[in-house]
Amino acid sequence: MKNILVTGGAGYIGSHVVVKLHEHGYNPIIIDDFSNSQHSVIQGIKNITGKDFKVYEGDILDQSLLKKIFGNHKIEGIIHFAAKKAVGESVEKPLYYYKNNVSGLVSLLEVVKEFNVKNLIFSSSCTVYGQPDKLPVTEETPKKPANSPYGNTKQIGEEIIEDTINSGTTLKAIALRYFNPIGAHPSSEIGELPLGTPNNLVPFITQTAAGLRDSLTVFGDNYDTPDGTCIRDYIHVMDLADAHVRCIEYLEVENSDQHFDVLNIGTGRGNTVLEVINAFESVSGLKLNFKIGDRRAGDVEQIFAQVDKSRQILKWETQHSLTEAMRDSWKWQQKLSNKSSSDSVS
Ligand code: UFG
């Protein structure tokens, strides 16, 4: 069975990818420092798969740990998630972001070169496009200057990988530019676990509905969109996870040396914030307490993907609707809320 190293494998997207890798006959090996994830995720993965995958607790900046992992296992490919991801925090702590996301990647790539690992998938983001002049965005849409250190780390990350490949290694890599991942595993064994107040829309919606937050503020309703609220391309995390595994399978049969490519991973559809709230209300049967507030600094008005290239290369289609994603997010939140109320009783 082929070993795939998943850095950040206990995180939101990483954990769903671990499950999908197993379903496709791979042996995922996890490295995670648990700085933004919880050990309970590993139990959730086990409950779904019935397997205990090898977990290394540590940081990708620790090259002695990386060398130990590559020495212990023949690694056929790497899916690299381990990175910080909060836009606002990156503005406050840029060096923390450059250290983790950029130095962390360099640290990983040095060891990748030393051990001649062939295949790498990099977690990138549609943030590299900024507010595009034309929609939907294709992979050829010009990048705009990043509007946060976080966004910059994704742009730089792609460039570092491409330069490394061009310098003459046997490495092949694909950067997946994610749009907005939402939803949870349908079993509710794993899902998003935001630390503290969520920055993202969907966990904020579900936490408000669960009574953990008083109300949701919709950041602006005076944009040039059909209902005035921002448009994003919301993709179910299971579809996103599926794209990663297909990408690993594709890289395994891709023969050219020095292969680097970028792929958009979204649904190809845009939804407004109010449409997401409506979808939530219809699956939950609840009225969400929300108010319209000011625009949030740094938000782009609208962005959604063109996904023809990933469909064609990965032979991949999204399977889950916005409604299903909201249903799975809500089920997951209800499970978390039930667990925390039973924990506080016991
Ligand atoms: N929103 C609200 N209220 C909230 C939270 C969000 O109205 O409490 C709105 C935002 O203004 C935006 C939409 O919901 O219009 C989505 O916001 P998210 O924070 O969920 O997602 P973003 O599109 O802002 O950010 C995501 C990723 C980032 C990435 C960015 C790239 O979370 O990591 O896409 O565009 F950088």
PDB file of C-alpha atoms and ligand atoms in Angstrom, residues 85-87 125-128 148 150-151 178-181 198-204 216-220 223 229-232 234 273 296 299-301 303, ligand 1:
ATOM      1  CA  LYS A  85      -4.839  30.253   7.628  1.00  0.00           C
ATOM      2  CA  ALA A  86      -6.474  33.218   9.355  1.00  0.00           C
ATOM      3  CA  VAL A  87      -6.319  36.297   7.148  1.00  0.00           C
ATOM      4  CA  SER A 125      -6.136  29.467  -2.302  1.00  0.00           C
ATOM      5  CA  CYS A 126      -8.277  31.566  -4.594  1.00  0.00           C
ATOM      6  CA  THR A 127      -6.940  34.444  -2.536  1.00  0.00           C
ATOM      7  CA  VAL A 128      -4.057  34.538  -5.077  1.00  0.00           C
ATOM      8  CA  SER A 148      -2.760  39.971   3.388  1.00  0.00           C
ATOM      9  CA  TYR A 150      -1.566  35.000   4.470  1.00  0.00           C
ATOM     10  CA  GLY A 151      -2.435  35.518   0.794  1.00  0.00           C
ATOM     11  CA  TYR A 178      -9.317  26.201  -3.056  1.00  0.00           C
ATOM     12  CA  PHE A 179     -12.395  28.333  -3.115  1.00  0.00           C
ATOM     13  CA  ASN A 180     -14.505  28.256   0.095  1.00  0.00           C
ATOM     14  CA  PRO A 181     -14.568  24.824   1.769  1.00  0.00           C
ATOM     15  CA  PRO A 198     -14.870  31.740  13.839  1.00  0.00           C
ATOM     16  CA  ASN A 199     -13.754  34.057  11.037  1.00  0.00           C
ATOM     17  CA  ASN A 200     -15.581  32.137   8.354  1.00  0.00           C
ATOM     18  CA  LEU A 201     -19.213  32.424   7.440  1.00  0.00           C
ATOM     19  CA  VAL A 202     -20.514  28.876   7.799  1.00  0.00           C
ATOM     20  CA  PRO A 203     -19.125  28.041  11.262  1.00  0.00           C
ATOM     21  CA  PHE A 204     -20.364  31.448  12.398  1.00  0.00           C
ATOM     22  CA  LEU A 216     -24.353  36.824  12.741  1.00  0.00           C
ATOM     23  CA  THR A 217     -23.298  40.084  11.135  1.00  0.00           C
ATOM     24  CA  VAL A 218     -23.528  40.066   7.361  1.00  0.00           C
ATOM     25  CA  PHE A 219     -20.576  42.132   6.227  1.00  0.00           C
ATOM     26  CA  GLY A 220     -22.198  44.583   3.845  1.00  0.00           C
ATOM     27  CA  TYR A 223     -22.095  45.376  -3.100  1.00  0.00           C
ATOM     28  CA  THR A 229     -23.996  40.682  -0.377  1.00  0.00           C
ATOM     29  CA  CYS A 230     -20.665  39.156  -1.410  1.00  0.00           C
ATOM     30  CA  ILE A 231     -20.445  36.130  -3.685  1.00  0.00           C
ATOM     31  CA  ARG A 232     -18.199  33.130  -3.064  1.00  0.00           C
ATOM     32  CA  TYR A 234     -18.675  27.277  -1.577  1.00  0.00           C
ATOM     33  CA  VAL A 273     -24.100  35.417   1.792  1.00  0.00           C
ATOM     34  CA  ARG A 296     -15.312  43.811   6.277  1.00  0.00           C
ATOM     35  CA  ASP A 299     -13.264  41.334   1.399  1.00  0.00           C
ATOM     36  CA  VAL A 300     -13.494  40.940  -2.365  1.00  0.00           C
ATOM     37  CA  GLU A 301     -16.942  41.593  -3.813  1.00  0.00           C
ATOM     38  CA  ILE A 303     -15.248  35.418  -6.843  1.00  0.00           C
TER      39      ILE A 303
HETATM   40  N1  UFG B   1     -19.125  36.850   6.149  1.00  0.00           N
HETATM   41  C1  UFG B   1     -20.109  37.536   6.820  1.00  0.00           C
HETATM   42  N2  UFG B   1     -20.146  37.422   8.177  1.00  0.00           N
HETATM   43  C2  UFG B   1     -19.264  36.667   8.881  1.00  0.00           C
HETATM   44  C3  UFG B   1     -18.260  35.970   8.170  1.00  0.00           C
HETATM   45  C4  UFG B   1     -18.220  36.096   6.808  1.00  0.00           C
HETATM   46  O1  UFG B   1     -20.937  38.228   6.220  1.00  0.00           O
HETATM   47  O2  UFG B   1     -19.341  36.637  10.115  1.00  0.00           O
HETATM   48  C5  UFG B   1     -19.079  36.950   4.682  1.00  0.00           C
HETATM   49  C6  UFG B   1     -17.797  37.575   4.187  1.00  0.00           C
HETATM   50  O3  UFG B   1     -17.909  38.972   4.146  1.00  0.00           O
HETATM   51  C7  UFG B   1     -17.687  36.930   2.805  1.00  0.00           C
HETATM   52  C8  UFG B   1     -18.332  35.563   2.974  1.00  0.00           C
HETATM   53  O4  UFG B   1     -19.117  35.655   4.151  1.00  0.00           O
HETATM   54  O5  UFG B   1     -18.456  37.654   1.911  1.00  0.00           O
HETATM   55  C9  UFG B   1     -17.322  34.457   3.141  1.00  0.00           C
HETATM   56  O6  UFG B   1     -16.430  34.810   4.171  1.00  0.00           O
HETATM   57  P1  UFG B   1     -15.402  33.761   4.783  1.00  0.00           P
HETATM   58  O7  UFG B   1     -14.641  34.475   5.859  1.00  0.00           O
HETATM   59  O8  UFG B   1     -16.103  32.514   5.151  1.00  0.00           O
HETATM   60  O9  UFG B   1     -14.484  33.407   3.558  1.00  0.00           O
HETATM   61  P2  UFG B   1     -13.552  34.355   2.680  1.00  0.00           P
HETATM   62  O10 UFG B   1     -14.040  34.219   1.285  1.00  0.00           O
HETATM   63  O11 UFG B   1     -13.418  35.706   3.224  1.00  0.00           O
HETATM   64  O12 UFG B   1     -12.159  33.682   2.943  1.00  0.00           O
HETATM   65  C10 UFG B   1     -11.833  32.481   2.327  1.00  0.00           C
HETATM   66  C11 UFG B   1     -10.824  31.711   3.159  1.00  0.00           C
HETATM   67  C12 UFG B   1      -9.517  32.448   3.218  1.00  0.00           C
HETATM   68  C13 UFG B   1      -9.073  32.818   1.845  1.00  0.00           C
HETATM   69  C14 UFG B   1     -10.153  33.577   1.115  1.00  0.00           C
HETATM   70  C15 UFG B   1      -9.792  33.847  -0.295  1.00  0.00           C
HETATM   71  O13 UFG B   1     -11.316  31.513   4.471  1.00  0.00           O
HETATM   72  O14 UFG B   1      -8.563  31.580   3.797  1.00  0.00           O
HETATM   73  O15 UFG B   1     -11.337  32.787   1.079  1.00  0.00           O
HETATM   74  O16 UFG B   1     -10.737  34.686  -0.903  1.00  0.00           O
HETATM   75  F1  UFG B   1      -7.983  33.616   1.890  1.00  0.00           F
END
